[in-house]
PDB file of C-alpha atoms in Angstrom:
ATOM      1  CA  MET A 160      -6.804  -0.146   4.009  1.00 92.00           C
ATOM      2  CA  THR A 161      -9.278  -0.946   1.210  1.00 95.00           C
ATOM      3  CA  MET A 162      -9.522  -4.506  -0.124  1.00 95.00           C
ATOM      4  CA  LEU A 163     -11.622  -6.597  -2.510  1.00 97.00           C
ATOM      5  CA  LEU A 164     -13.085  -9.399  -0.366  1.00 97.00           C
ATOM      6  CA  PRO A 165     -15.120 -12.504  -1.260  1.00 96.00           C
ATOM      7  CA  LEU A 166     -18.716 -12.069  -0.071  1.00 95.00           C
ATOM      8  CA  ASP A 167     -18.814 -15.615   1.277  1.00 92.00           C
ATOM      9  CA  GLU A 168     -15.954 -14.844   3.667  1.00 94.00           C
ATOM     10  CA  ILE A 169     -17.799 -11.950   5.313  1.00 94.00           C
ATOM     11  CA  CYS A 170     -20.227 -12.431   8.210  1.00 90.00           C
ATOM     12  CA  LEU A 171     -22.925  -9.919   8.936  1.00 84.00           C
ATOM     13  CA  THR A 172     -23.266  -8.529  12.442  1.00 68.00           C
ATOM     14  CA  GLU A 173     -27.043  -8.946  12.072  1.00 73.00           C
ATOM     15  CA  GLY A 174     -29.221 -10.768   9.571  1.00 69.00           C
ATOM     16  CA  PRO A 175     -29.190  -9.301   6.056  1.00 74.00           C
ATOM     17  CA  PRO A 176     -31.860  -6.663   5.502  1.00 74.00           C
ATOM     18  CA  LEU A 177     -34.275  -6.748   2.595  1.00 80.00           C
ATOM     19  CA  ASN A 178     -35.892  -3.349   2.377  1.00 90.00           C
ATOM     20  CA  VAL A 179     -36.128  -0.163   0.333  1.00 92.00           C
ATOM     21  CA  ALA A 180     -32.459   0.705   0.961  1.00 92.00           C
ATOM     22  CA  VAL A 181     -31.304  -2.654  -0.438  1.00 92.00           C
ATOM     23  CA  LEU A 182     -33.574  -2.256  -3.462  1.00 93.00           C
ATOM     24  CA  ALA A 183     -32.202   1.252  -4.032  1.00 94.00           C
ATOM     25  CA  PHE A 184     -28.622  -0.075  -3.980  1.00 95.00           C
ATOM     26  CA  ILE A 185     -29.603  -2.857  -6.399  1.00 95.00           C
ATOM     27  CA  GLU A 186     -31.124  -0.362  -8.849  1.00 96.00           C
ATOM     28  CA  PHE A 187     -28.121   1.959  -8.495  1.00 96.00           C
ATOM     29  CA  MET A 188     -25.722  -0.918  -9.199  1.00 97.00           C
ATOM     30  CA  GLN A 189     -27.771  -2.217 -12.141  1.00 96.00           C
ATOM     31  CA  HIS A 190     -27.327   1.195 -13.763  1.00 96.00           C
ATOM     32  CA  GLY A 191     -23.539   1.061 -13.421  1.00 96.00           C
ATOM     33  CA  GLY A 192     -23.151   2.692 -10.023  1.00 95.00           C
ATOM     34  CA  GLU A 193     -20.753   1.405  -7.417  1.00 94.00           C
ATOM     35  CA  PRO A 194     -21.629   2.100  -3.780  1.00 96.00           C
ATOM     36  CA  PRO A 195     -18.970   3.129  -1.261  1.00 96.00           C
ATOM     37  CA  PRO A 196     -16.934   0.347   0.380  1.00 97.00           C
ATOM     38  CA  ILE A 197     -18.431  -1.501   3.320  1.00 96.00           C
ATOM     39  CA  LYS A 198     -16.533  -1.394   6.620  1.00 94.00           C
ATOM     40  CA  VAL A 199     -15.246  -4.653   8.111  1.00 93.00           C
ATOM     41  CA  VAL A 200     -13.125  -5.863  11.005  1.00 90.00           C
ATOM     42  CA  TRP A 201     -11.174  -9.128  11.362  1.00 88.00           C
ATOM     43  CA  ILE A 202     -12.344 -10.944  14.512  1.00 84.00           C
ATOM     44  CA  ASN A 203     -12.011 -14.602  15.492  1.00 81.00           C
ATOM     45  CA  SER A 204     -10.620 -15.578  12.089  1.00 86.00           C
ATOM     46  CA  MET A 205     -13.422 -13.992  10.052  1.00 88.00           C
ATOM     47  CA  TRP A 206     -14.417 -10.698   8.452  1.00 93.00           C
ATOM     48  CA  ARG A 207     -17.413  -9.061  10.122  1.00 90.00           C
ATOM     49  CA  VAL A 208     -19.432  -6.164   8.732  1.00 92.00           C
ATOM     50  CA  VAL A 209     -19.488  -3.078  10.931  1.00 88.00           C
ATOM     51  CA  ASP A 210     -21.154  -0.822   8.353  1.00 91.00           C
ATOM     52  CA  GLY A 211     -22.660  -1.860   5.015  1.00 93.00           C
ATOM     53  CA  ARG A 212     -25.247  -4.618   5.510  1.00 93.00           C
ATOM     54  CA  HIS A 213     -27.499  -3.090   2.830  1.00 93.00           C
ATOM     55  CA  ARG A 214     -24.642  -2.870   0.323  1.00 96.00           C
ATOM     56  CA  TRP A 215     -23.489  -6.435   1.166  1.00 95.00           C
ATOM     57  CA  THR A 216     -27.037  -7.755   0.693  1.00 94.00           C
ATOM     58  CA  ALA A 217     -27.448  -5.926  -2.634  1.00 95.00           C
ATOM     59  CA  HIS A 218     -24.187  -7.459  -3.901  1.00 96.00           C
ATOM     60  CA  LYS A 219     -25.301 -10.925  -2.771  1.00 93.00           C
ATOM     61  CA  LEU A 220     -28.752 -10.636  -4.373  1.00 93.00           C
ATOM     62  CA  LEU A 221     -27.174  -9.460  -7.643  1.00 96.00           C
ATOM     63  CA  GLY A 222     -25.004 -12.583  -7.673  1.00 96.00           C
ATOM     64  CA  ARG A 223     -21.728 -10.757  -7.193  1.00 96.00           C
ATOM     65  CA  THR A 224     -18.961 -12.707  -5.507  1.00 97.00           C
ATOM     66  CA  THR A 225     -16.759  -9.882  -4.198  1.00 97.00           C
ATOM     67  CA  ILE A 226     -17.180  -6.489  -2.565  1.00 98.00           C
ATOM     68  CA  VAL A 227     -14.883  -3.545  -1.863  1.00 97.00           C
ATOM     69  CA  ALA A 228     -14.319  -3.161   1.877  1.00 97.00           C
ATOM     70  CA  ASP A 229     -12.475  -0.752   4.134  1.00 96.00           C
ATOM     71  CA  VAL A 230     -10.677  -2.769   6.796  1.00 94.00           C
ATOM     72  CA  LEU A 231     -10.917  -1.068  10.180  1.00 90.00           C
ATOM     73  CA  GLN A 232      -8.112  -1.526  12.676  1.00 81.00           C
ATOM     74  CA  ILE A 233     -10.090  -1.763  15.918  1.00 70.00           C
ATOM     75  CA  THR A 234      -9.949  -4.319  18.697  1.00 57.00           C
ATOM     76  CA  GLY A 235     -11.325  -5.139  22.130  1.00 55.00           C
ATOM     77  CA  ASP A 236     -13.270  -2.336  23.806  1.00 57.00           C
ATOM     78  CA  ASP A 237     -13.388  -0.301  20.572  1.00 57.00           C
ATOM     79  CA  LEU A 238     -15.742  -2.830  18.934  1.00 56.00           C
ATOM     80  CA  PRO A 239     -19.376  -1.878  18.443  1.00 54.00           C
ATOM     81  CA  SER A 240     -21.617  -4.148  20.533  1.00 50.00           C
ATOM     82  CA  GLU A 241     -23.431  -5.466  17.443  1.00 47.00           C
ATOM     83  CA  VAL A 242     -20.195  -7.057  16.203  1.00 47.00           C
ATOM     84  CA  ILE A 243     -20.347  -9.498  19.110  1.00 39.00           C
ATOM     85  CA  HIS A 244     -23.652 -11.019  17.876  1.00 39.00           C
ATOM     86  CA  VAL A 245     -23.114 -12.482  14.405  1.00 38.00           C
ATOM     87  CA  GLU A 246     -25.714 -13.971  12.082  1.00 39.00           C
ATOM     88  CA  THR A 247     -24.443 -15.177   8.732  1.00 36.00           C
ATOM     89  CA  TYR A 248     -26.112 -15.109   5.345  1.00 38.00           C
ATOM     90  CA  GLU A 249     -26.369 -18.908   5.528  1.00 39.00           C
ATOM     91  CA  ALA A 250     -28.776 -18.546   8.468  1.00 38.00           C
ATOM     92  CA  LEU A 251     -31.101 -16.487   6.265  1.00 37.00           C
ATOM     93  CA  GLU A 252     -30.737 -18.898   3.362  1.00 39.00           C
ATOM     94  CA  ALA A 253     -32.025 -21.651   5.658  1.00 40.00           C
ATOM     95  CA  HIS A 254     -35.309 -19.728   5.685  1.00 36.00           C
ATOM     96  CA  ALA A 255     -35.272 -18.854   1.962  1.00 38.00           C
ATOM     97  CA  GLY A 256     -38.678 -20.454   1.434  1.00 39.00           C
ATOM     98  CA  ARG A 257     -40.376 -18.000   3.792  1.00 37.00           C
ATOM     99  CA  ALA A 258     -42.593 -15.706   1.725  1.00 40.00           C
ATOM    100  CA  ASP A 259     -42.361 -12.907   4.320  1.00 43.00           C
ATOM    101  CA  LEU A 260     -38.620 -12.601   3.634  1.00 41.00           C
ATOM    102  CA  GLY A 261     -39.202 -12.174  -0.083  1.00 42.00           C
ATOM    103  CA  LEU A 262     -36.444 -14.657  -0.948  1.00 40.00           C
ATOM    104  CA  GLY A 263     -36.566 -17.978  -2.725  1.00 39.00           C
ATOM    105  CA  ALA A 264     -39.666 -19.930  -3.605  1.00 36.00           C
ATOM    106  CA  SER A 265     -42.710 -19.468  -1.451  1.00 34.00           C
ATOM    107  CA  SER A 266     -44.433 -22.500  -0.026  1.00 33.00           C
TER     108      SER A 266
END
């Protein structure tokens, strides 16, 4: 099932990347392109990204509030191991002043 989900209700399975792939998605989206849906699962009362961290990060950096997501129906032993270890975007924002992350104001 494909849904439009609020970005702030989706947790990343790892910290958000900031690299060439994210920049490529940003440029693509700024020129009217729409990337494929991310893939998410519903675990412990929250959406978690299984595939699409780069696309999620590009949406967030562009100030978008929603993203198209394919909801996967997997549970228990079917879950990828990285889904177990969740870091949210808020954890990265706490370090937004770090120049090496390329986000926020540098100190």
